[in-house]
Coordinates of C-alpha atoms and ligand atoms in Angstrom, one line a residue:
M1 CA 34.5 -27.8 -9.8
E2 CA 34.0 -24.1 -9.7
F3 CA 30.3 -24.7 -8.9
F4 CA 31.1 -26.6 -5.8
E5 CA 33.6 -24.0 -4.7
T6 CA 30.9 -21.4 -5.1
L7 CA 28.5 -23.5 -3.0
Q8 CA 31.1 -23.9 -0.4
N9 CA 31.6 -20.1 -0.4
V10 CA 27.9 -19.5 0.0
W11 CA 27.9 -21.8 3.0
T12 CA 30.8 -19.8 4.5
V13 CA 28.8 -16.6 4.1
V14 CA 25.7 -18.2 5.7
L15 CA 27.8 -19.1 8.7
Q16 CA 29.6 -15.9 8.9
Y17 CA 26.6 -13.5 8.4
K18 CA 24.0 -15.1 10.6
W19 CA 21.8 -12.0 10.6
L20 CA 21.6 -12.3 6.8
T21 CA 20.5 -15.9 7.1
A22 CA 18.0 -15.0 9.7
L23 CA 16.6 -12.2 7.6
V24 CA 16.2 -14.6 4.6
I25 CA 14.5 -17.2 6.7
F26 CA 12.1 -14.6 8.2
G27 CA 11.3 -13.3 4.7
V28 CA 10.7 -16.8 3.2
T29 CA 8.5 -17.8 6.1
S30 CA 6.3 -14.8 5.8
F31 CA 6.0 -15.4 2.1
V32 CA 4.9 -19.0 2.7
I33 CA 2.4 -18.0 5.3
Y34 CA 0.8 -15.5 2.9
R35 CA 0.4 -18.1 0.2
L36 CA -1.0 -20.6 2.7
V37 CA -3.5 -18.0 3.8
D38 CA -4.5 -17.4 0.2
F39 CA -5.2 -21.1 -0.2
L40 CA -7.4 -21.1 3.0
Q41 CA -9.2 -18.1 1.6
Y42 CA -9.9 -20.1 -1.6
L43 CA -11.4 -23.0 0.4
H44 CA -13.4 -20.6 2.6
T45 CA -14.8 -18.7 -0.5
N46 CA -16.0 -22.0 -2.1
K47 CA -18.2 -22.9 0.9
F48 CA -19.5 -19.4 1.9
P49 CA -23.3 -19.4 2.2
K50 CA -25.4 -16.6 0.8
P51 CA -26.1 -14.0 3.6
D52 CA -29.8 -13.6 4.3
D53 CA -29.8 -9.8 5.0
I54 CA -28.9 -8.7 1.4
K55 CA -31.0 -8.8 -1.7
I56 CA -29.2 -10.7 -4.5
T57 CA -30.3 -13.4 -6.9
D58 CA -28.9 -16.9 -6.5
D59 CA -27.3 -16.7 -9.9
A60 CA -25.6 -13.3 -9.2
F61 CA -24.3 -14.6 -5.9
K62 CA -23.0 -17.8 -7.5
D63 CA -21.2 -15.8 -10.1
K64 CA -19.7 -13.5 -7.5
K65 CA -18.5 -16.5 -5.6
R66 CA -17.0 -18.1 -8.6
R67 CA -15.1 -14.9 -9.5
K68 CA -13.8 -14.4 -6.0
S69 CA -12.7 -18.0 -5.7
S70 CA -10.8 -17.8 -9.0
R71 CA -9.3 -14.5 -7.8
S72 CA -7.9 -16.1 -4.6
M73 CA -6.4 -18.9 -6.6
K74 CA -4.8 -16.4 -9.0
T75 CA -3.4 -14.5 -6.0
I76 CA -1.4 -17.6 -5.1
W77 CA 0.4 -17.6 -8.5
K78 CA 0.6 -13.8 -8.8
G79 CA 2.1 -13.5 -5.3
A80 CA 4.5 -16.4 -6.0
S81 CA 5.7 -15.1 -9.3
S82 CA 6.1 -11.5 -8.1
W83 CA 8.0 -12.4 -5.0
G84 CA 9.9 -15.1 -6.9
G85 CA 10.8 -12.5 -9.5
Q86 CA 12.3 -10.3 -6.8
L87 CA 14.1 -13.2 -5.3
V88 CA 15.6 -14.0 -8.7
F89 CA 16.7 -10.4 -9.0
I90 CA 18.5 -10.3 -5.7
T91 CA 20.3 -13.6 -6.2
S92 CA 21.4 -12.5 -9.7
I93 CA 22.8 -9.2 -8.6
P94 CA 26.3 -10.6 -7.6
F95 CA 26.4 -12.6 -10.9
L96 CA 25.4 -9.5 -12.9
V97 CA 28.1 -7.4 -11.2
H98 CA 30.6 -10.1 -11.9
W99 CA 29.6 -10.3 -15.5
C100 CA 29.7 -6.5 -16.0
N101 CA 33.1 -6.3 -14.4
Q102 CA 34.4 -8.9 -16.8
K103 CA 33.0 -6.9 -19.7
G104 CA 34.9 -3.9 -18.4
I105 CA 31.9 -1.9 -17.4
T106 CA 32.8 0.4 -14.5
D107 CA 31.0 0.2 -11.2
G108 CA 29.2 3.5 -11.6
Y109 CA 27.5 2.3 -14.8
V110 CA 26.7 -1.1 -13.1
Y111 CA 25.0 0.9 -10.4
M112 CA 22.9 2.7 -13.0
I113 CA 22.1 -0.6 -14.7
L114 CA 20.8 -2.0 -11.4
M115 CA 18.6 1.1 -10.9
G116 CA 17.1 0.7 -14.3
L117 CA 16.5 -3.0 -13.8
S118 CA 14.8 -2.5 -10.5
F119 CA 12.6 0.2 -12.0
L120 CA 11.4 -2.1 -14.7
L121 CA 10.9 -5.0 -12.3
N122 CA 8.9 -2.8 -9.9
L123 CA 6.8 -1.5 -12.7
M124 CA 6.1 -5.1 -13.9
L125 CA 5.4 -6.5 -10.5
S126 CA 3.4 -3.6 -9.2
K127 CA 0.5 -4.9 -11.2
L128 CA 0.8 -8.3 -9.6
F129 CA 1.2 -7.2 -6.0
P130 CA 1.7 -3.9 -4.3
L131 CA 5.4 -3.7 -3.8
W132 CA 7.0 -2.1 -0.8
T133 CA 7.5 1.4 -2.0
P134 CA 7.3 4.6 0.0
V135 CA 4.0 4.9 1.8
R136 CA 1.3 6.2 -0.4
P137 CA 0.2 9.5 1.0
Y138 CA -3.5 9.2 1.6
A139 CA -5.7 7.7 4.2
C140 CA -8.3 5.7 2.2
R141 CA -6.7 4.0 -0.8
A142 CA -8.4 4.9 -4.0
F143 CA -6.0 3.9 -6.8
Q144 CA -6.2 0.2 -6.6
N145 CA -7.2 -0.1 -10.3
E146 CA -4.4 2.1 -11.5
K147 CA -2.8 1.1 -14.8
T148 CA 0.9 0.2 -14.8
L149 CA 2.1 2.2 -17.7
Q150 CA 0.7 5.5 -16.6
P151 CA 2.7 8.6 -15.9
G152 CA 1.7 8.8 -12.3
N153 CA 2.6 5.2 -11.5
M154 CA 5.9 5.4 -13.4
A155 CA 6.9 8.6 -11.7
F156 CA 6.0 7.1 -8.4
H157 CA 8.3 4.0 -8.9
F158 CA 11.0 6.1 -10.5
W159 CA 11.1 8.4 -7.5
G160 CA 11.0 5.5 -5.1
I161 CA 14.2 4.1 -6.6
V162 CA 16.1 7.3 -7.4
S163 CA 15.3 9.0 -4.1
W164 CA 17.1 6.1 -2.3
S165 CA 19.9 5.1 -4.6
V166 CA 21.3 8.5 -5.7
P167 CA 21.7 9.9 -2.2
A168 CA 23.1 6.5 -1.0
Y169 CA 25.7 6.5 -3.8
F170 CA 27.1 10.0 -2.9
F171 CA 26.7 9.9 0.9
W172 CA 28.6 6.6 1.0
D173 CA 31.3 8.1 -1.2
Y174 CA 31.9 11.0 1.1
F175 CA 31.1 9.7 4.6
Q176 CA 31.1 5.9 4.3
V177 CA 29.1 4.3 7.2
N178 CA 28.2 7.7 8.6
G179 CA 26.5 8.6 5.3
W180 CA 23.3 7.1 6.6
I181 CA 22.6 10.4 8.2
G182 CA 22.4 12.0 4.8
S183 CA 20.3 9.2 3.4
V184 CA 17.8 9.4 6.3
F185 CA 17.7 13.2 5.9
F186 CA 16.9 12.7 2.2
I187 CA 14.1 10.1 3.0
V188 CA 12.4 12.7 5.2
I189 CA 12.6 15.5 2.6
S190 CA 11.5 13.1 -0.2
Q191 CA 8.5 12.0 1.7
L192 CA 7.4 15.5 2.5
I193 CA 7.8 16.7 -1.1
Q194 CA 5.8 13.7 -2.3
V195 CA 2.9 14.2 0.0
G196 CA 2.9 18.0 -0.6
L197 CA 2.8 17.4 -4.4
F198 CA 0.0 14.9 -3.9
I199 CA -2.2 17.2 -1.9
Y200 CA -1.5 20.0 -4.4
S201 CA -2.6 17.9 -7.4
I202 CA -5.7 16.6 -5.6
K203 CA -6.7 20.1 -4.6
K204 CA -6.3 21.2 -8.3
A205 CA -8.5 18.3 -9.5
A206 CA -11.2 18.6 -6.9
I207 CA -14.4 20.6 -7.6
P208 CA -15.4 22.4 -4.4
Y209 CA -18.6 20.8 -3.1
L210 CA -20.4 24.1 -3.0
E211 CA -19.9 24.5 -6.7
Y212 CA -20.8 20.9 -7.6
P213 CA -24.2 20.9 -9.3
G214 CA -25.1 17.2 -8.3
L215 CA -25.6 18.0 -4.6
S216 CA -28.7 19.6 -3.2
D217 CA -28.9 22.9 -1.4
N218 CA -30.0 21.1 1.8
F219 CA -26.9 18.9 1.7
K220 CA -24.6 21.9 1.2
K221 CA -26.3 23.7 4.1
N222 CA -25.8 20.8 6.4
M223 CA -22.3 20.3 5.3
Q224 CA -21.3 23.9 5.7
K225 CA -22.6 23.8 9.3
Y226 CA -20.8 20.5 10.0
L227 CA -17.5 21.6 8.6
K228 CA -17.6 24.9 10.5
E229 CA -18.2 23.0 13.7
H230 CA -15.2 20.7 13.0
G231 CA -12.8 23.4 12.0
M232 CA -12.7 22.7 8.3
R233 CA -13.0 25.1 5.4
D234 CA -15.5 24.6 2.6
S235 CA -12.8 24.7 0.0
E236 CA -11.2 21.6 1.7
V237 CA -14.0 19.3 0.6
G238 CA -14.4 18.5 -3.1
V239 CA -15.7 16.2 -5.7
L240 CA -13.4 14.2 -8.0
R241 CA -14.3 13.3 -11.5
M242 CA -11.8 10.6 -12.2
N243 CA -13.4 7.2 -12.7
M244 CA -12.2 5.7 -9.5
G245 CA -15.3 3.9 -8.4
P246 CA -17.4 4.9 -5.4
N247 CA -14.8 6.2 -3.0
A248 CA -13.7 9.0 -0.7
F249 CA -10.4 9.9 0.9
A250 CA -8.7 12.4 3.0
T251 CA -5.1 13.7 2.9
S252 CA -3.3 16.2 5.0
L253 CA 0.1 17.6 6.0
L254 CA 0.3 20.0 8.9
G255 CA -2.9 21.9 8.1
Y256 CA -2.6 21.6 4.3
K257 CA -5.5 19.3 3.7
Q258 CA -8.2 18.0 1.4
I259 CA -11.1 15.7 1.5
V260 CA -12.5 14.3 -1.8
I261 CA -15.5 12.2 -2.7
T262 CA -15.8 10.7 -6.1
E263 CA -18.5 11.5 -8.5
E264 CA -19.6 7.8 -8.6
L265 CA -20.3 7.9 -4.9
I266 CA -22.7 10.8 -5.4
Q267 CA -24.3 9.8 -8.8
G268 CA -24.4 6.1 -8.3
Y269 CA -22.3 3.2 -9.4
K270 CA -23.3 0.4 -11.6
D271 CA -21.9 -2.9 -10.4
P272 CA -19.9 -4.2 -13.3
T273 CA -20.4 -7.9 -12.5
N274 CA -24.1 -7.6 -11.7
P275 CA -26.0 -5.3 -14.1
E276 CA -29.1 -5.6 -11.9
Y277 CA -27.5 -3.7 -9.1
T278 CA -26.6 0.0 -8.8
L279 CA -25.0 1.4 -5.7
Q280 CA -27.1 4.5 -4.9
L281 CA -26.5 6.5 -1.7
S282 CA -28.7 9.1 0.0
E283 CA -27.2 12.5 0.7
D284 CA -27.3 11.7 4.4
T285 CA -25.1 8.7 3.9
I286 CA -22.7 10.8 1.8
E287 CA -22.6 13.3 4.7
A288 CA -21.7 10.4 7.0
I289 CA -18.9 9.3 4.8
T290 CA -17.5 12.8 4.7
S291 CA -17.6 12.8 8.5
H292 CA -15.5 9.6 8.4
E293 CA -12.9 11.4 6.3
V294 CA -13.0 14.4 8.7
G295 CA -12.1 11.8 11.4
H296 CA -9.0 10.9 9.4
I297 CA -7.9 14.5 9.4
K298 CA -8.7 15.2 13.0
H299 CA -6.7 12.1 14.1
R300 CA -3.8 13.2 11.8
H301 CA -3.8 9.7 10.2
V302 CA -1.8 10.8 7.1
E303 CA 0.9 12.5 9.2
K304 CA 1.2 9.5 11.4
G305 CA 1.4 7.3 8.3
I306 CA 4.2 9.4 6.9
T307 CA 6.1 9.3 10.2
M308 CA 5.7 5.5 10.3
G309 CA 6.9 5.2 6.7
I310 CA 9.9 7.5 7.5
L311 CA 10.8 5.5 10.6
I312 CA 10.7 2.1 8.8
S313 CA 12.6 3.3 5.7
S314 CA 15.2 5.0 8.0
A315 CA 15.7 1.9 10.2
V316 CA 16.2 -0.2 7.1
T317 CA 18.7 2.3 5.6
I318 CA 20.7 2.5 8.8
A319 CA 20.7 -1.3 9.0
V320 CA 21.9 -1.5 5.3
Y321 CA 24.7 1.0 5.9
H322 CA 26.0 -0.9 8.9
L323 CA 25.4 -4.5 7.9
F324 CA 26.7 -4.2 4.4
S325 CA 29.8 -2.1 5.2
A326 CA 32.2 -5.0 5.2
D327 CA 34.5 -5.5 2.2
P328 CA 32.4 -6.7 -0.7
S329 CA 34.8 -9.5 -1.4
N330 CA 33.7 -11.1 1.9
Y331 CA 30.5 -12.0 0.2
V332 CA 30.6 -14.7 -2.5
L333 CA 31.2 -13.6 -6.0
F334 CA 31.9 -9.9 -5.4
K335 CA 35.5 -9.6 -6.4
E336 CA 38.0 -7.5 -4.4
G337 CA 37.8 -3.8 -5.1
T338 CA 34.1 -3.9 -6.1
S339 CA 32.6 -0.6 -5.1
Q340 CA 30.9 -0.6 -1.8
Q341 CA 27.8 1.1 -3.2
L342 CA 27.0 -2.0 -5.2
L343 CA 27.0 -4.0 -2.0
L344 CA 24.7 -1.4 -0.4
Y345 CA 22.3 -1.6 -3.3
W346 CA 22.3 -5.4 -3.0
G347 CA 21.6 -5.1 0.7
Q348 CA 18.7 -2.7 0.2
S349 CA 17.2 -5.0 -2.4
I350 CA 17.4 -8.0 0.0
F351 CA 15.8 -6.0 2.8
N352 CA 13.0 -4.8 0.5
T353 CA 12.2 -8.4 -0.6
M354 CA 12.5 -10.0 2.8
L355 CA 10.5 -7.4 4.7
L356 CA 7.8 -7.0 2.0
Y357 CA 5.2 -9.2 3.8
P358 CA 6.1 -8.5 7.4
I359 CA 5.9 -4.7 6.8
T360 CA 2.7 -5.1 4.7
F361 CA 1.1 -7.1 7.6
M362 CA 2.1 -4.4 10.2
M363 CA 1.0 -1.5 8.0
L364 CA -2.4 -3.0 7.3
F365 CA -3.0 -3.7 10.9
I366 CA -2.3 0.0 11.6
S367 CA -4.5 1.0 8.7
R368 CA -7.5 -1.0 9.9
R369 CA -7.1 0.6 13.4
K370 CA -7.2 4.1 11.8
E371 CA -10.3 3.2 9.9
T372 CA -12.0 2.1 13.1
Q373 CA -11.0 5.4 14.7
A374 CA -12.5 7.3 11.7
D375 CA -15.7 5.3 12.0
T376 CA -15.8 6.2 15.7
Y377 CA -15.5 9.9 14.8
L378 CA -18.3 9.5 12.2
L379 CA -20.6 7.8 14.9
N380 CA -19.9 10.5 17.5
S381 CA -20.4 13.4 15.2
N382 CA -22.9 12.2 12.6
G383 CA -24.0 8.8 13.8
C384 CA -27.6 9.1 12.9
K385 CA -27.1 9.9 9.2
N386 CA -27.3 6.3 8.0
G387 CA -23.6 5.8 7.4
K388 CA -24.2 2.0 7.7
D389 CA -26.0 2.0 4.3
F390 CA -22.8 2.5 2.5
F391 CA -21.5 -0.8 3.9
H392 CA -24.8 -2.5 3.4
Q393 CA -24.7 -1.5 -0.3
I394 CA -21.0 -2.4 -0.7
R395 CA -22.0 -5.9 0.5
H396 CA -24.2 -6.3 -2.5
I397 CA -21.2 -5.7 -4.7
A398 CA -19.0 -7.9 -2.6
P399 CA -21.3 -10.4 -0.8
V400 CA -18.7 -13.1 0.0
N401 CA -16.9 -12.2 3.3
N402 CA -13.2 -12.8 3.5
L403 CA -11.7 -15.4 5.8
S404 CA -10.8 -13.3 8.8
L405 CA -7.2 -14.6 8.8
W406 CA -6.9 -13.5 5.1
H407 CA -8.5 -10.2 5.9
S408 CA -5.9 -9.6 8.7
C409 CA -3.1 -10.2 6.2
N410 CA -4.6 -8.2 3.3
G411 CA -7.4 -5.8 4.4
T412 CA -6.8 -2.1 4.5
H413 CA -10.2 -1.5 6.1
P414 CA -12.2 -3.6 8.7
P415 CA -14.6 -6.0 6.9
A416 CA -17.7 -4.2 5.6
H417 CA -20.1 -6.5 7.4
E418 CA -18.5 -5.7 10.7
R419 CA -18.6 -2.0 10.1
E420 CA -22.2 -2.2 9.1
K421 CA -23.1 -4.2 12.2
R422 CA -21.3 -1.8 14.5
M423 CA -23.1 1.2 13.0
L424 CA -26.4 -0.7 13.2
E425 CA -26.0 -1.4 16.9
W426 CA -24.9 2.2 17.6
E427 CA -28.0 3.5 15.8
K428 CA -30.3 1.3 17.8
E429 CA -28.8 2.7 21.0
H430 CA -28.5 6.4 20.1
C431 CA -30.9 7.3 17.3
K432 CA -34.7 7.6 17.3
Ligands
ZN501 ZN1 -11.2 5.8 5.9

């Protein structure tokens, strides 16, 4: 009997809060599209022919194909379980609050329990799929292989939750709906601190390239000249010894900036799934890669990314404050007198889950555009330094191209084969 009453109540909420229903439909649809695209990627991978412009044995190629195909199949389940986990969490919040209230736990403690649970959930799920957390403050992502239970990752998720929940709790208490101003202010401050700390720690870890023994004097001379012409200091380019694979990235905040290249990029990188291949770049190519990173700094890509992140988080926060300001008892299962902050928390969790895929899609679109811009900068300033070779070599490690639809949904950078082709054509036209 009570069950049917609950169902009836849920239906009343669906009719009364049409925006909430629309948000959920939007979120579920985007989730389904992502999984469908995963499946298409799986089919595409299985029939992808060996490219004829790279040197790889049939066996190695077959093995790469098999791995990629099984990876895309796994993504379907990983994505489904991580998003499903979040869905279970948001639907169980009203029940959890109800249960805690019955046990006599006060709302302030319930709020803390919810924060703890989301922290654990985020930690667990971050391994399965990059959750929507504050924008990571760098241009080229380098930490994809990060371990879950690692101080950096834990601190990141802890901060993501605390920096939203704690201000929201107090600002609502004092200012109710108008408290969003305080929360938004806090989002801005929190983002700036986060990026500042990130740049500081990267600067501390990087070995200035002029002091790095693995680079030739000729490279250093060229680089010094290039950096001077492009308004960068020598101390702002360094080498990172951190086991992050062959990579480079740039980060900046209003003139406080750093470019790093990883040691593997300079010394060579053994392909873990193909012992016959080692990625080995010439110093010219490394110089070209550095020019790409200078491009990120010149275009202020990190600052733009932070601004975008602040705008999105703020818009969501304002929406949560306004849309979830009604009496909690209007929503099924929240009893009369439940503190408004618990409803806010619930609202924020719903938004996070429902907007995960749409925001990911949009952010990745922007990210790929930035990468193309940085490549343009490379071509215009150092286009004849064989930058294309990096992509040519990367294609030996990842020889199976993604389905372009899948790449649009998941790629942080334009496809390597397209970037290589673009640079090849540019070279033909401009270099001797
Ligand atoms: Zn880049």
